[in-house]
Amino acid sequence: MTEVLPVITVPGAPLPSALNLALGVAVTQPRIDLGSGESFVTSVRVRNITLNILDASDNDAIDDGAIDSFDFLTGLTVSLRAEFNGRTQEVLVATLPDGDAQFGSAARTLALTVLNSQNDVLDFILAPGGYDVVLGLEGQFPADNVLISGSIRYRVGVGFAN
């Protein structure tokens, strides 16, 4: 199953400055609808995460005329965050490792490395208040706003309770 991420705006800055930002995107009604089969789902694991810059990003209000890319990044992590019994929990699910060839390559699409693909995130997907996808960004603020979206592909395990 695939969850399409809502649009995320990374704010631009006219002067170069360090970027160390965590942007959360709330997924209050996941598109992963387990419906009546929910009781048969035994696990949900992250298979892959892709981020891409939207075409609309090249036409924002403070556009600098250059084609937007992910070159402003030097580090990137993705976590899932949800509240359980009044406590916020977060699990790191993917990263773009330091030194990855995608950094500095004028890429408009990034394929992230999933960490521990056996990590079960079913509880996050079914959290009563929904869950957040949190992007941890490091690098320099881009010269203009950058609009990002993407997708998370999950592997859903099904079975019957004993």
mmCIF file of C-alpha atoms in Angstrom:
data_model
loop_
_atom_site.group_PDB
_atom_site.id
_atom_site.type_symbol
_atom_site.label_atom_id
_atom_site.label_comp_id
_atom_site.label_asym_id
_atom_site.label_seq_id
_atom_site.Cartn_x
_atom_site.Cartn_y
_atom_site.Cartn_z
ATOM 1 C CA MET A 1 0.000 0.000 0.000
ATOM 2 C CA THR A 2 1.193 3.515 -0.716
ATOM 3 C CA GLU A 3 0.618 6.710 1.283
ATOM 4 C CA VAL A 4 1.035 9.946 -0.687
ATOM 5 C CA LEU A 5 2.461 12.686 1.510
ATOM 6 C CA PRO A 6 0.782 16.090 1.713
ATOM 7 C CA VAL A 7 2.753 19.019 0.286
ATOM 8 C CA ILE A 8 5.538 20.295 2.541
ATOM 9 C CA THR A 9 6.994 23.790 2.086
ATOM 10 C CA VAL A 10 10.641 24.346 2.972
ATOM 11 C CA PRO A 11 10.892 28.118 3.420
ATOM 12 C CA GLY A 12 13.435 29.997 1.361
ATOM 13 C CA ALA A 13 15.872 32.578 2.700
ATOM 14 C CA PRO A 14 17.455 35.354 0.636
ATOM 15 C CA LEU A 15 20.742 35.066 2.570
ATOM 16 C CA PRO A 16 22.526 31.740 3.136
ATOM 17 C CA SER A 17 21.890 30.409 6.617
ATOM 18 C CA ALA A 18 22.106 27.029 8.331
ATOM 19 C CA LEU A 19 19.084 24.763 8.051
ATOM 20 C CA ASN A 20 18.322 22.422 10.925
ATOM 21 C CA LEU A 21 14.588 21.918 10.786
ATOM 22 C CA ALA A 22 12.035 19.229 11.605
ATOM 23 C CA LEU A 23 8.861 19.538 9.537
ATOM 24 C CA GLY A 24 5.900 17.392 10.541
ATOM 25 C CA VAL A 25 3.069 16.509 8.216
ATOM 26 C CA ALA A 26 -0.057 15.221 9.917
ATOM 27 C CA VAL A 27 -1.704 12.179 8.397
ATOM 28 C CA THR A 28 -4.970 12.212 10.336
ATOM 29 C CA GLN A 29 -6.873 10.024 7.912
ATOM 30 C CA PRO A 30 -4.360 7.746 6.246
ATOM 31 C CA ARG A 31 -5.102 6.692 2.694
ATOM 32 C CA ILE A 32 -4.136 3.241 3.840
ATOM 33 C CA ASP A 33 -7.652 2.122 4.580
ATOM 34 C CA LEU A 34 -7.514 -1.262 6.219
ATOM 35 C CA GLY A 35 -11.327 -1.254 6.449
ATOM 36 C CA SER A 36 -13.063 -4.402 7.559
ATOM 37 C CA GLY A 37 -9.842 -6.337 6.997
ATOM 38 C CA GLU A 38 -8.120 -4.385 9.783
ATOM 39 C CA SER A 39 -8.513 -7.292 12.203
ATOM 40 C CA PHE A 40 -6.546 -9.505 9.780
ATOM 41 C CA VAL A 41 -3.569 -7.146 9.489
ATOM 42 C CA THR A 42 -0.643 -8.516 11.457
ATOM 43 C CA SER A 43 2.051 -5.986 10.551
ATOM 44 C CA VAL A 44 2.904 -2.909 8.494
ATOM 45 C CA ARG A 45 6.500 -2.310 7.442
ATOM 46 C CA VAL A 46 8.026 0.592 5.509
ATOM 47 C CA ARG A 47 9.338 -0.659 2.142
ATOM 48 C CA ASN A 48 10.551 2.577 0.559
ATOM 49 C CA ILE A 49 10.226 6.355 0.765
ATOM 50 C CA THR A 50 10.583 8.736 -2.137
ATOM 51 C CA LEU A 51 10.555 12.536 -1.938
ATOM 52 C CA ASN A 52 10.150 14.789 -4.942
ATOM 53 C CA ILE A 53 10.076 18.500 -5.684
ATOM 54 C CA LEU A 54 6.810 19.567 -7.262
ATOM 55 C CA ASP A 55 6.812 21.497 -10.555
ATOM 56 C CA ALA A 56 4.899 24.305 -8.797
ATOM 57 C CA SER A 57 7.984 24.834 -6.633
ATOM 58 C CA ASP A 58 9.693 26.634 -9.526
ATOM 59 C CA ASN A 59 7.040 29.375 -9.518
ATOM 60 C CA ASP A 60 6.726 30.494 -5.899
ATOM 61 C CA ALA A 61 6.406 34.109 -4.727
ATOM 62 C CA ILE A 62 10.137 34.580 -3.993
ATOM 63 C CA ASP A 63 11.382 32.452 -6.893
ATOM 64 C CA ASP A 64 15.033 33.042 -7.778
ATOM 65 C CA GLY A 65 14.702 31.828 -11.373
ATOM 66 C CA ALA A 66 16.773 28.659 -10.849
ATOM 67 C CA ILE A 67 15.261 25.200 -11.084
ATOM 68 C CA ASP A 68 14.717 23.921 -7.538
ATOM 69 C CA SER A 69 16.595 20.824 -6.401
ATOM 70 C CA PHE A 70 17.534 19.071 -3.164
ATOM 71 C CA ASP A 71 21.057 20.544 -3.318
ATOM 72 C CA PHE A 72 20.317 22.636 -0.207
ATOM 73 C CA LEU A 73 20.396 19.436 1.916
ATOM 74 C CA THR A 74 23.348 17.755 3.593
ATOM 75 C CA GLY A 75 21.278 15.474 5.833
ATOM 76 C CA LEU A 76 17.768 14.022 5.814
ATOM 77 C CA THR A 77 15.807 11.715 8.122
ATOM 78 C CA VAL A 78 12.184 10.557 8.127
ATOM 79 C CA SER A 79 10.329 9.487 11.269
ATOM 80 C CA LEU A 80 6.782 8.490 12.131
ATOM 81 C CA ARG A 81 5.308 10.130 15.238
ATOM 82 C CA ALA A 82 2.053 9.428 17.069
ATOM 83 C CA GLU A 83 0.504 9.809 20.488
ATOM 84 C CA PHE A 84 -0.238 6.722 22.565
ATOM 85 C CA ASN A 85 -1.917 6.998 25.977
ATOM 86 C CA GLY A 86 -0.976 10.687 26.236
ATOM 87 C CA ARG A 87 2.690 10.105 25.347
ATOM 88 C CA THR A 88 4.314 11.031 22.057
ATOM 89 C CA GLN A 89 6.414 8.311 20.458
ATOM 90 C CA GLU A 90 8.593 8.582 17.384
ATOM 91 C CA VAL A 91 10.361 5.947 15.304
ATOM 92 C CA LEU A 92 13.088 6.681 12.752
ATOM 93 C CA VAL A 93 12.195 4.878 9.511
ATOM 94 C CA ALA A 94 14.495 6.255 6.795
ATOM 95 C CA THR A 95 17.486 8.432 6.073
ATOM 96 C CA LEU A 96 19.642 9.729 3.308
ATOM 97 C CA PRO A 97 23.062 8.720 4.635
ATOM 98 C CA ASP A 98 25.917 11.209 4.841
ATOM 99 C CA GLY A 99 27.908 11.084 1.613
ATOM 100 C CA ASP A 100 25.017 9.677 -0.455
ATOM 101 C CA ALA A 101 25.537 10.399 -4.159
ATOM 102 C CA GLN A 102 22.085 12.036 -4.372
ATOM 103 C CA PHE A 103 23.359 15.025 -2.351
ATOM 104 C CA GLY A 104 24.664 17.789 -4.590
ATOM 105 C CA SER A 105 23.493 16.114 -7.815
ATOM 106 C CA ALA A 106 20.707 18.624 -8.648
ATOM 107 C CA ALA A 107 18.218 15.833 -7.880
ATOM 108 C CA ARG A 108 14.503 16.612 -7.882
ATOM 109 C CA THR A 109 13.662 13.127 -6.586
ATOM 110 C CA LEU A 110 15.297 11.340 -3.661
ATOM 111 C CA ALA A 111 15.080 7.630 -2.846
ATOM 112 C CA LEU A 112 15.716 7.221 0.874
ATOM 113 C CA THR A 113 17.323 4.293 2.664
ATOM 114 C CA VAL A 114 14.809 2.481 4.879
ATOM 115 C CA LEU A 115 16.197 1.634 8.302
ATOM 116 C CA ASN A 116 15.262 -1.723 9.787
ATOM 117 C CA SER A 117 12.719 -2.808 7.185
ATOM 118 C CA GLN A 118 11.473 -5.384 9.719
ATOM 119 C CA ASN A 119 10.308 -2.633 12.100
ATOM 120 C CA ASP A 120 6.512 -2.954 12.525
ATOM 121 C CA VAL A 121 4.736 0.448 12.348
ATOM 122 C CA LEU A 122 1.149 -0.867 12.497
ATOM 123 C CA ASP A 123 0.493 0.934 15.802
ATOM 124 C CA PHE A 124 1.459 4.280 14.206
ATOM 125 C CA ILE A 125 -0.775 3.696 11.175
ATOM 126 C CA LEU A 126 -3.716 2.868 13.460
ATOM 127 C CA ALA A 127 -3.062 5.599 16.069
ATOM 128 C CA PRO A 128 -6.440 7.091 17.086
ATOM 129 C CA GLY A 129 -5.344 10.669 16.332
ATOM 130 C CA GLY A 130 -3.495 9.767 13.152
ATOM 131 C CA TYR A 131 0.242 10.042 12.794
ATOM 132 C CA ASP A 132 2.839 12.539 11.625
ATOM 133 C CA VAL A 133 5.534 12.008 9.040
ATOM 134 C CA VAL A 134 8.473 14.091 10.291
ATOM 135 C CA LEU A 135 11.219 15.229 7.916
ATOM 136 C CA GLY A 136 14.474 16.158 9.636
ATOM 137 C CA LEU A 137 16.340 18.484 7.281
ATOM 138 C CA GLU A 138 19.950 19.652 7.566
ATOM 139 C CA GLY A 139 21.924 21.894 5.234
ATOM 140 C CA GLN A 140 21.354 25.484 4.053
ATOM 141 C CA PHE A 141 17.996 27.186 3.597
ATOM 142 C CA PRO A 142 17.221 27.241 -0.141
ATOM 143 C CA ALA A 143 17.212 30.610 -1.954
ATOM 144 C CA ASP A 144 13.440 30.326 -2.488
ATOM 145 C CA ASN A 145 10.597 28.178 -1.181
ATOM 146 C CA VAL A 146 10.770 24.521 -2.157
ATOM 147 C CA LEU A 147 7.567 22.453 -2.356
ATOM 148 C CA ILE A 148 8.084 18.785 -1.553
ATOM 149 C CA SER A 149 5.783 15.798 -1.685
ATOM 150 C CA GLY A 150 6.450 12.118 -1.954
ATOM 151 C CA SER A 151 5.229 8.710 -0.992
ATOM 152 C CA ILE A 152 5.775 5.985 1.549
ATOM 153 C CA ARG A 153 5.229 2.436 0.372
ATOM 154 C CA TYR A 154 4.241 -0.064 3.039
ATOM 155 C CA ARG A 155 4.204 -3.838 3.058
ATOM 156 C CA VAL A 156 1.118 -5.073 4.881
ATOM 157 C CA GLY A 157 1.148 -8.512 6.477
ATOM 158 C CA VAL A 158 -2.153 -10.315 6.864
ATOM 159 C CA GLY A 159 -3.102 -13.414 8.790
ATOM 160 C CA PHE A 160 -5.462 -14.838 11.344
ATOM 161 C CA ALA A 161 -5.214 -14.710 15.127
ATOM 162 C CA ASN A 162 -4.697 -18.048 16.844
#
